[in-house]
Amino acid sequence: MLSAVKACAVSRPVLGAASRLAAKHRTFAAFGQLSRFYHKPARSSVFKKLEKDDVRHFEKILPAETILATPAVGGSADPIELEGFNADWLNKYRGNSQLILRPKTTKEVSEILKYCNDQGIAVVPQGGNTGLVGGSVPVHDEVVLSLRNMNKIRSYDELSGILVCDAGCVLEELGNYVGERDHIMPLDLGAKGSCHIGGNVATNAGGIRFLRYGTLHGSVLGLEVVLPDGTILDNMSTLRKDNTGYDLKQLFIGSEGSLGVITGVSIATPRKPSSVNVAVLGVPSYENVQQAFKLARRRCGEILSAYEFWDANCMGAVLKHQELKNPLSSDFPFYVLIETSGSNKDHDDEKMGALLEELMEQGIVEDGALAQDDSQISRMWAMREGIPESLGKTGPTYKYDVSIPIPVLYDIVGDIAGRLESAKLYSPGETGNPVRLVCGYGHIGDGNLHLNVVAEKFEDRVTNIFEPYVYEWVSSHRGSISAEHGVGLMKRDYLGYSKSPEMISYMKRIKDLFDPKGILNPYKVV
Amino acid sequence: MLSAVKACAVSRPVLGAASRLAAKHRTFAAFGQLSRFYHKPARSSVFKKLEKDDVRHFEKILPAETILATPAVGGSADPIELEGFNADWLNKYRGNSQLILRPKTTKEVSEILKYCNDQGIAVVPQGGNTGLVGGSVPVHDEVVLSLRNMNKIRSYDELSGILVCDAGCVLEELGNYVGERDHIMPLDLGAKGSCHIGGNVATNAGGIRFLRYGTLHGSVLGLEVVLPDGTILDNMSTLRKDNTGYDLKQLFIGSEGSLGVITGVSIATPRKPSSVNVAVLGVPSYENVQQAFKLARRRCGEILSAYEFWDANCMGAVLKHQELKNPLSSDFPFYVLIETSGSNKDHDDEKMGALLEELMEQGIVEDGALAQDDSQISRMWAMREGIPESLGKTGPTYKYDVSIPIPVLYDIVGDIAGRLESAKLYSPGETGNPVRLVCGYGHIGDGNLHLNVVAEKFEDRVTNIFEPYVYEWVSSHRGSISAEHGVGLMKRDYLGYSKSPEMISYMKRIKDLFDPKGILNPYKVV
């Protein structure tokens, strides 16, 4: 699903409101009952309805060009101008905010929040608005607090690789900046051309460098956060080690803008690898996918930077819908993409070569292709990244982004397929059934599976087979119902499948502690 | 200072109470006014004094052999048996607990805490008791809750390298266990023979693998924590990715047992490197120490696993007090130890060789020695690790464990030396002054400096030169007054030098949220 972001977000055009609405219409026409998955809670009467006097107040404390208010609240902006802030980029979630504020400084953010908190006005913090769970758009009439005008690099230390910047910096631009200084950002994801580093941190984004560089809980060294009451929590450390009291910044990483607004980020950037190798392998079983992963970790060790897999059904869809050829000699039940990144090309070539040889000799993989140049590397990645789009072209797709312990990771795919077959809804290889395809792909190294069910249309008799069954299955294996996308509006009601009542109770207490009036990103997360 | 733990803890004998007391006496005799640094707060009247009925209660819920109670509270244990729980291993901090509980199960921990919380009895959680800031021993008569009987490995997945175990497992034993399965623990420190993984997590231990494998905030995947009211917070995930709500476990990492008692840990273990290289370099300036670090990161990239430095004064003390020879041809202002760990010996040798050649050619380093076998590797590490002990043999030592941005990391050493010289208390190279040596060493890669001042004795005219000056200096550079040792009792009053009033205020609110009666590890952290 992450790759969906990558494949789509990078190339997505900036739609005008009209075409966005049209797109929305098409989506719903094609996808039928999609809305059943996104229960929209009623507006809470606790929150004040925005008045013209409120906008007058913001006009006093903010530069005019940073305010976008509709005539309904005394402004002069065409409501169409607010469309891009009110809806997410997939047009799944849609709010009705009449006021967009785009402050330029932390102090302005603080003044905005203080006023909203005093007045009981609900607020949605918004970064690049590339999320997939409805976390960054208003549900009703919340004020949108966009961080896009806070986009300065504050400092960069080339020796330590520590970057300090505003939360509104676009990930790709940061990547370019540190790239010119021989470093890379510790995370990379498809939405990098639009997403903000503040949003990445707020959602604890995963992405394709996770296997190598790990979680943002490790890479983020400091945060500047404005709390709902306007308090500026300055925890902008540039230190790798700091054991002075509770590590409060960790709470904001992955809190999806519901505890405070991240305005500044300090983050450690790794050195840029000088050599990259990519291979695609044909594998006879999921058991062998695991064996190959084990051997890859042993032989490539420190240079292994990605280990992705997908099944034959995914491959079939990709080869049908993308301008790509199978680099292997025949078809296989499973495919693996291995990437290495290192500091010495000769060494990396040798390690990768030895690994591939051993995998073939031991019969763990049956065929393999090693990219010979950057263009082949791109095509191999395009194969993996083309899966979500190709499935989308096959039909309306139910998507689950889950973490499951690796040994049983793929079991759920066969399990769901079996249930659908028993119910006479699916027959592998045959057409004309309510379900066209059940397939799985993902990041083996991270234990992150994307389970997809492609149907003729969304309908209850299909949905009922695997919902809530999938959540129960994941829960019974102590998995996570959201590996990397977060909770947002979409999964708030399902949190109990991954977290105990005690955990959720303490999450709510934490929310109350930082946001006692609940004005920040209401209706979401907990 | 960490290395002090390493050097001393591994070889420390298990002292009987008498010799421990004798050792304490000697320590205080030698160190004079050391006690001034460790202000002991008055006992809080909020806490109930332990009564015989309380012990009767514990006898009902715990096996007899897990209780150690003195006659003062109705037990039969010789108070000498409690010595090892009442004092830290350096005999700096000393409490007066009359009751030690060593539960075997999480449920027992829960029942103990629930009772103590209901009754208002203060509790100190204790792991291996190897801390350096007085965090793991009672200040007054708190009940000691030792985790040493909870020492089972719960599961290990060799494919993913994810270990799940009780909090009381000894780090070294875990290292041996995963070592036999071709992995290593993501942290290593001198106290590994005694310290518990639960204590490591509770104190967010750093150690010598930090540069390569990063912080425990990244490696720890799940925790089982018992809250003061007995609630068991089960967050024992074995997933690398899990974005379902606030990441509460992060709060307990580094909370020093003041928010909850960690009873179980899930942690990711890296693959064991098959090749290790170590070199010691002679460097003409701190500027060059930084340049060499930059080049080491570039040339060795993914295999760089340690980059340690020390100055000439440290080296002088080591060569005087240890059975070690300078592996270099002459003396230098600075020394650097570089370690690489990788999966291919030929490749690693080539990378390290090329780095050393380039460092010499460019004149960044003036001499270097590359270890030819394991014994030479050990001796080189012994040189670095022998520093604290050697300084201790030189005289009573003021020690500061601080994080400072790397470019100015060493400035503080010269600054302090200059202030002492101006005050006529120190003259480099001369004897007979109140201060014998000012020196610095540490983990450059982590920005972690150990500033040491060796004196004739502890006395105010010396102390006043750098206290609170060191804290102010660190604070003015946005550094941390505790890089890796934590706060405990020792630095609680100095937290404000590294954290803002707002941050400290929210830390206190977090403490109140999880421990409203304040029974857990009182007088410490915040």
Short mmCIF file of N, CA and C in Angstrom, two decimals, chain B residues 254-306:
data_model
loop_
_atom_site.label_atom_id
_atom_site.label_comp_id
_atom_site.label_asym_id
_atom_site.label_seq_id
_atom_site.Cartn_x
_atom_site.Cartn_y
_atom_site.Cartn_z
N GLY B 254 14.00 4.36 29.47
CA GLY B 254 14.70 5.51 30.05
C GLY B 254 13.96 6.18 31.19
N SER B 255 12.88 5.58 31.66
CA SER B 255 12.14 6.22 32.77
C SER B 255 12.68 5.79 34.13
N GLU B 256 13.69 4.94 34.12
CA GLU B 256 14.42 4.57 35.33
C GLU B 256 13.49 4.00 36.42
N GLY B 257 12.55 3.20 36.00
CA GLY B 257 11.69 2.52 36.98
C GLY B 257 10.77 3.44 37.75
N SER B 258 10.53 4.63 37.25
CA SER B 258 9.70 5.56 38.01
C SER B 258 8.27 5.65 37.50
N LEU B 259 7.97 4.98 36.39
CA LEU B 259 6.61 5.00 35.84
C LEU B 259 5.93 3.64 35.92
N GLY B 260 6.72 2.60 35.90
CA GLY B 260 6.19 1.24 35.93
C GLY B 260 7.36 0.28 36.04
N VAL B 261 7.06 -0.97 36.33
CA VAL B 261 8.11 -1.99 36.45
C VAL B 261 8.10 -2.84 35.18
N ILE B 262 9.19 -2.78 34.45
CA ILE B 262 9.31 -3.59 33.24
C ILE B 262 9.51 -5.05 33.65
N THR B 263 8.63 -5.93 33.17
CA THR B 263 8.75 -7.36 33.51
C THR B 263 9.10 -8.22 32.30
N GLY B 264 8.87 -7.70 31.09
CA GLY B 264 9.22 -8.45 29.89
C GLY B 264 9.68 -7.53 28.79
N VAL B 265 10.56 -8.05 27.94
CA VAL B 265 11.15 -7.24 26.87
C VAL B 265 11.14 -8.03 25.56
N SER B 266 10.75 -7.36 24.49
CA SER B 266 10.88 -7.93 23.15
C SER B 266 11.86 -7.03 22.40
N ILE B 267 12.90 -7.64 21.84
CA ILE B 267 13.98 -6.82 21.29
C ILE B 267 14.54 -7.46 20.02
N ALA B 268 14.88 -6.61 19.06
CA ALA B 268 15.44 -7.10 17.80
C ALA B 268 16.95 -7.27 17.95
N THR B 269 17.46 -8.44 17.55
CA THR B 269 18.91 -8.69 17.66
C THR B 269 19.53 -8.75 16.27
N PRO B 270 20.63 -8.02 16.07
CA PRO B 270 21.29 -8.04 14.75
C PRO B 270 22.07 -9.34 14.53
N ARG B 271 22.36 -9.64 13.28
CA ARG B 271 23.22 -10.79 12.97
C ARG B 271 24.62 -10.56 13.51
N LYS B 272 25.26 -11.64 13.89
CA LYS B 272 26.63 -11.56 14.39
C LYS B 272 27.58 -11.26 13.23
N PRO B 273 28.45 -10.23 13.36
CA PRO B 273 29.41 -9.99 12.28
C PRO B 273 30.45 -11.10 12.29
N SER B 274 30.91 -11.47 11.10
CA SER B 274 31.88 -12.57 11.06
C SER B 274 33.31 -12.04 11.04
N SER B 275 33.46 -10.73 10.93
CA SER B 275 34.81 -10.17 10.84
C SER B 275 34.89 -8.88 11.65
N VAL B 276 35.94 -8.76 12.47
CA VAL B 276 36.12 -7.55 13.28
C VAL B 276 37.56 -7.05 13.12
N ASN B 277 37.71 -5.76 12.86
CA ASN B 277 39.03 -5.13 12.79
C ASN B 277 39.11 -3.96 13.76
N VAL B 278 40.27 -3.79 14.37
CA VAL B 278 40.47 -2.65 15.28
C VAL B 278 41.81 -2.00 14.98
N ALA B 279 41.82 -0.66 14.96
CA ALA B 279 43.08 0.08 14.80
C ALA B 279 43.14 1.21 15.81
N VAL B 280 44.36 1.54 16.24
CA VAL B 280 44.57 2.72 17.08
C VAL B 280 45.42 3.71 16.30
N LEU B 281 45.01 4.99 16.34
CA LEU B 281 45.68 6.02 15.55
C LEU B 281 46.21 7.14 16.43
N GLY B 282 47.33 7.72 16.00
CA GLY B 282 47.86 8.91 16.67
C GLY B 282 47.47 10.14 15.86
N VAL B 283 46.82 11.12 16.51
CA VAL B 283 46.23 12.25 15.78
C VAL B 283 46.72 13.57 16.38
N PRO B 284 47.12 14.51 15.50
CA PRO B 284 47.73 15.73 16.01
C PRO B 284 46.78 16.77 16.62
N SER B 285 45.48 16.70 16.32
CA SER B 285 44.58 17.73 16.86
C SER B 285 43.15 17.20 16.92
N TYR B 286 42.30 17.89 17.70
CA TYR B 286 40.90 17.47 17.75
C TYR B 286 40.23 17.70 16.40
N GLU B 287 40.65 18.75 15.72
CA GLU B 287 40.14 19.00 14.36
C GLU B 287 40.38 17.76 13.48
N ASN B 288 41.56 17.19 13.59
CA ASN B 288 41.88 15.99 12.81
C ASN B 288 41.11 14.76 13.28
N VAL B 289 40.80 14.71 14.57
CA VAL B 289 39.98 13.60 15.08
C VAL B 289 38.64 13.61 14.36
N GLN B 290 38.10 14.83 14.16
CA GLN B 290 36.82 14.96 13.46
C GLN B 290 36.96 14.60 11.98
N GLN B 291 38.06 15.09 11.37
CA GLN B 291 38.27 14.77 9.94
C GLN B 291 38.40 13.27 9.73
N ALA B 292 39.10 12.63 10.63
CA ALA B 292 39.29 11.17 10.50
C ALA B 292 37.95 10.46 10.66
N PHE B 293 37.11 10.99 11.53
CA PHE B 293 35.78 10.40 11.73
C PHE B 293 34.97 10.49 10.44
N LYS B 294 35.06 11.67 9.82
CA LYS B 294 34.31 11.89 8.58
C LYS B 294 34.78 10.90 7.50
N LEU B 295 36.08 10.75 7.38
CA LEU B 295 36.62 9.84 6.37
C LEU B 295 36.28 8.38 6.71
N ALA B 296 36.30 8.05 7.99
CA ALA B 296 35.98 6.68 8.40
C ALA B 296 34.54 6.35 8.04
N ARG B 297 33.64 7.33 8.24
CA ARG B 297 32.24 7.11 7.88
C ARG B 297 32.12 6.90 6.37
N ARG B 298 32.93 7.65 5.61
CA ARG B 298 32.83 7.54 4.15
C ARG B 298 33.40 6.22 3.65
N ARG B 299 34.60 5.88 4.11
CA ARG B 299 35.28 4.70 3.58
C ARG B 299 34.76 3.40 4.15
N CYS B 300 34.41 3.41 5.43
CA CYS B 300 33.96 2.15 6.05
C CYS B 300 32.45 2.06 6.10
N GLY B 301 31.80 3.19 5.99
CA GLY B 301 30.34 3.22 5.90
C GLY B 301 29.66 2.23 6.80
N GLU B 302 29.06 1.24 6.17
CA GLU B 302 28.19 0.31 6.87
C GLU B 302 28.92 -0.62 7.84
N ILE B 303 30.26 -0.71 7.77
CA ILE B 303 30.92 -1.64 8.71
C ILE B 303 31.54 -0.92 9.91
N LEU B 304 31.50 0.41 9.94
CA LEU B 304 32.06 1.13 11.09
C LEU B 304 31.24 0.82 12.34
N SER B 305 31.87 0.28 13.37
CA SER B 305 31.10 -0.09 14.56
C SER B 305 31.55 0.62 15.82
N ALA B 306 32.71 1.27 15.82
CA ALA B 306 33.09 2.10 16.97
C ALA B 306 34.10 3.15 16.52
#
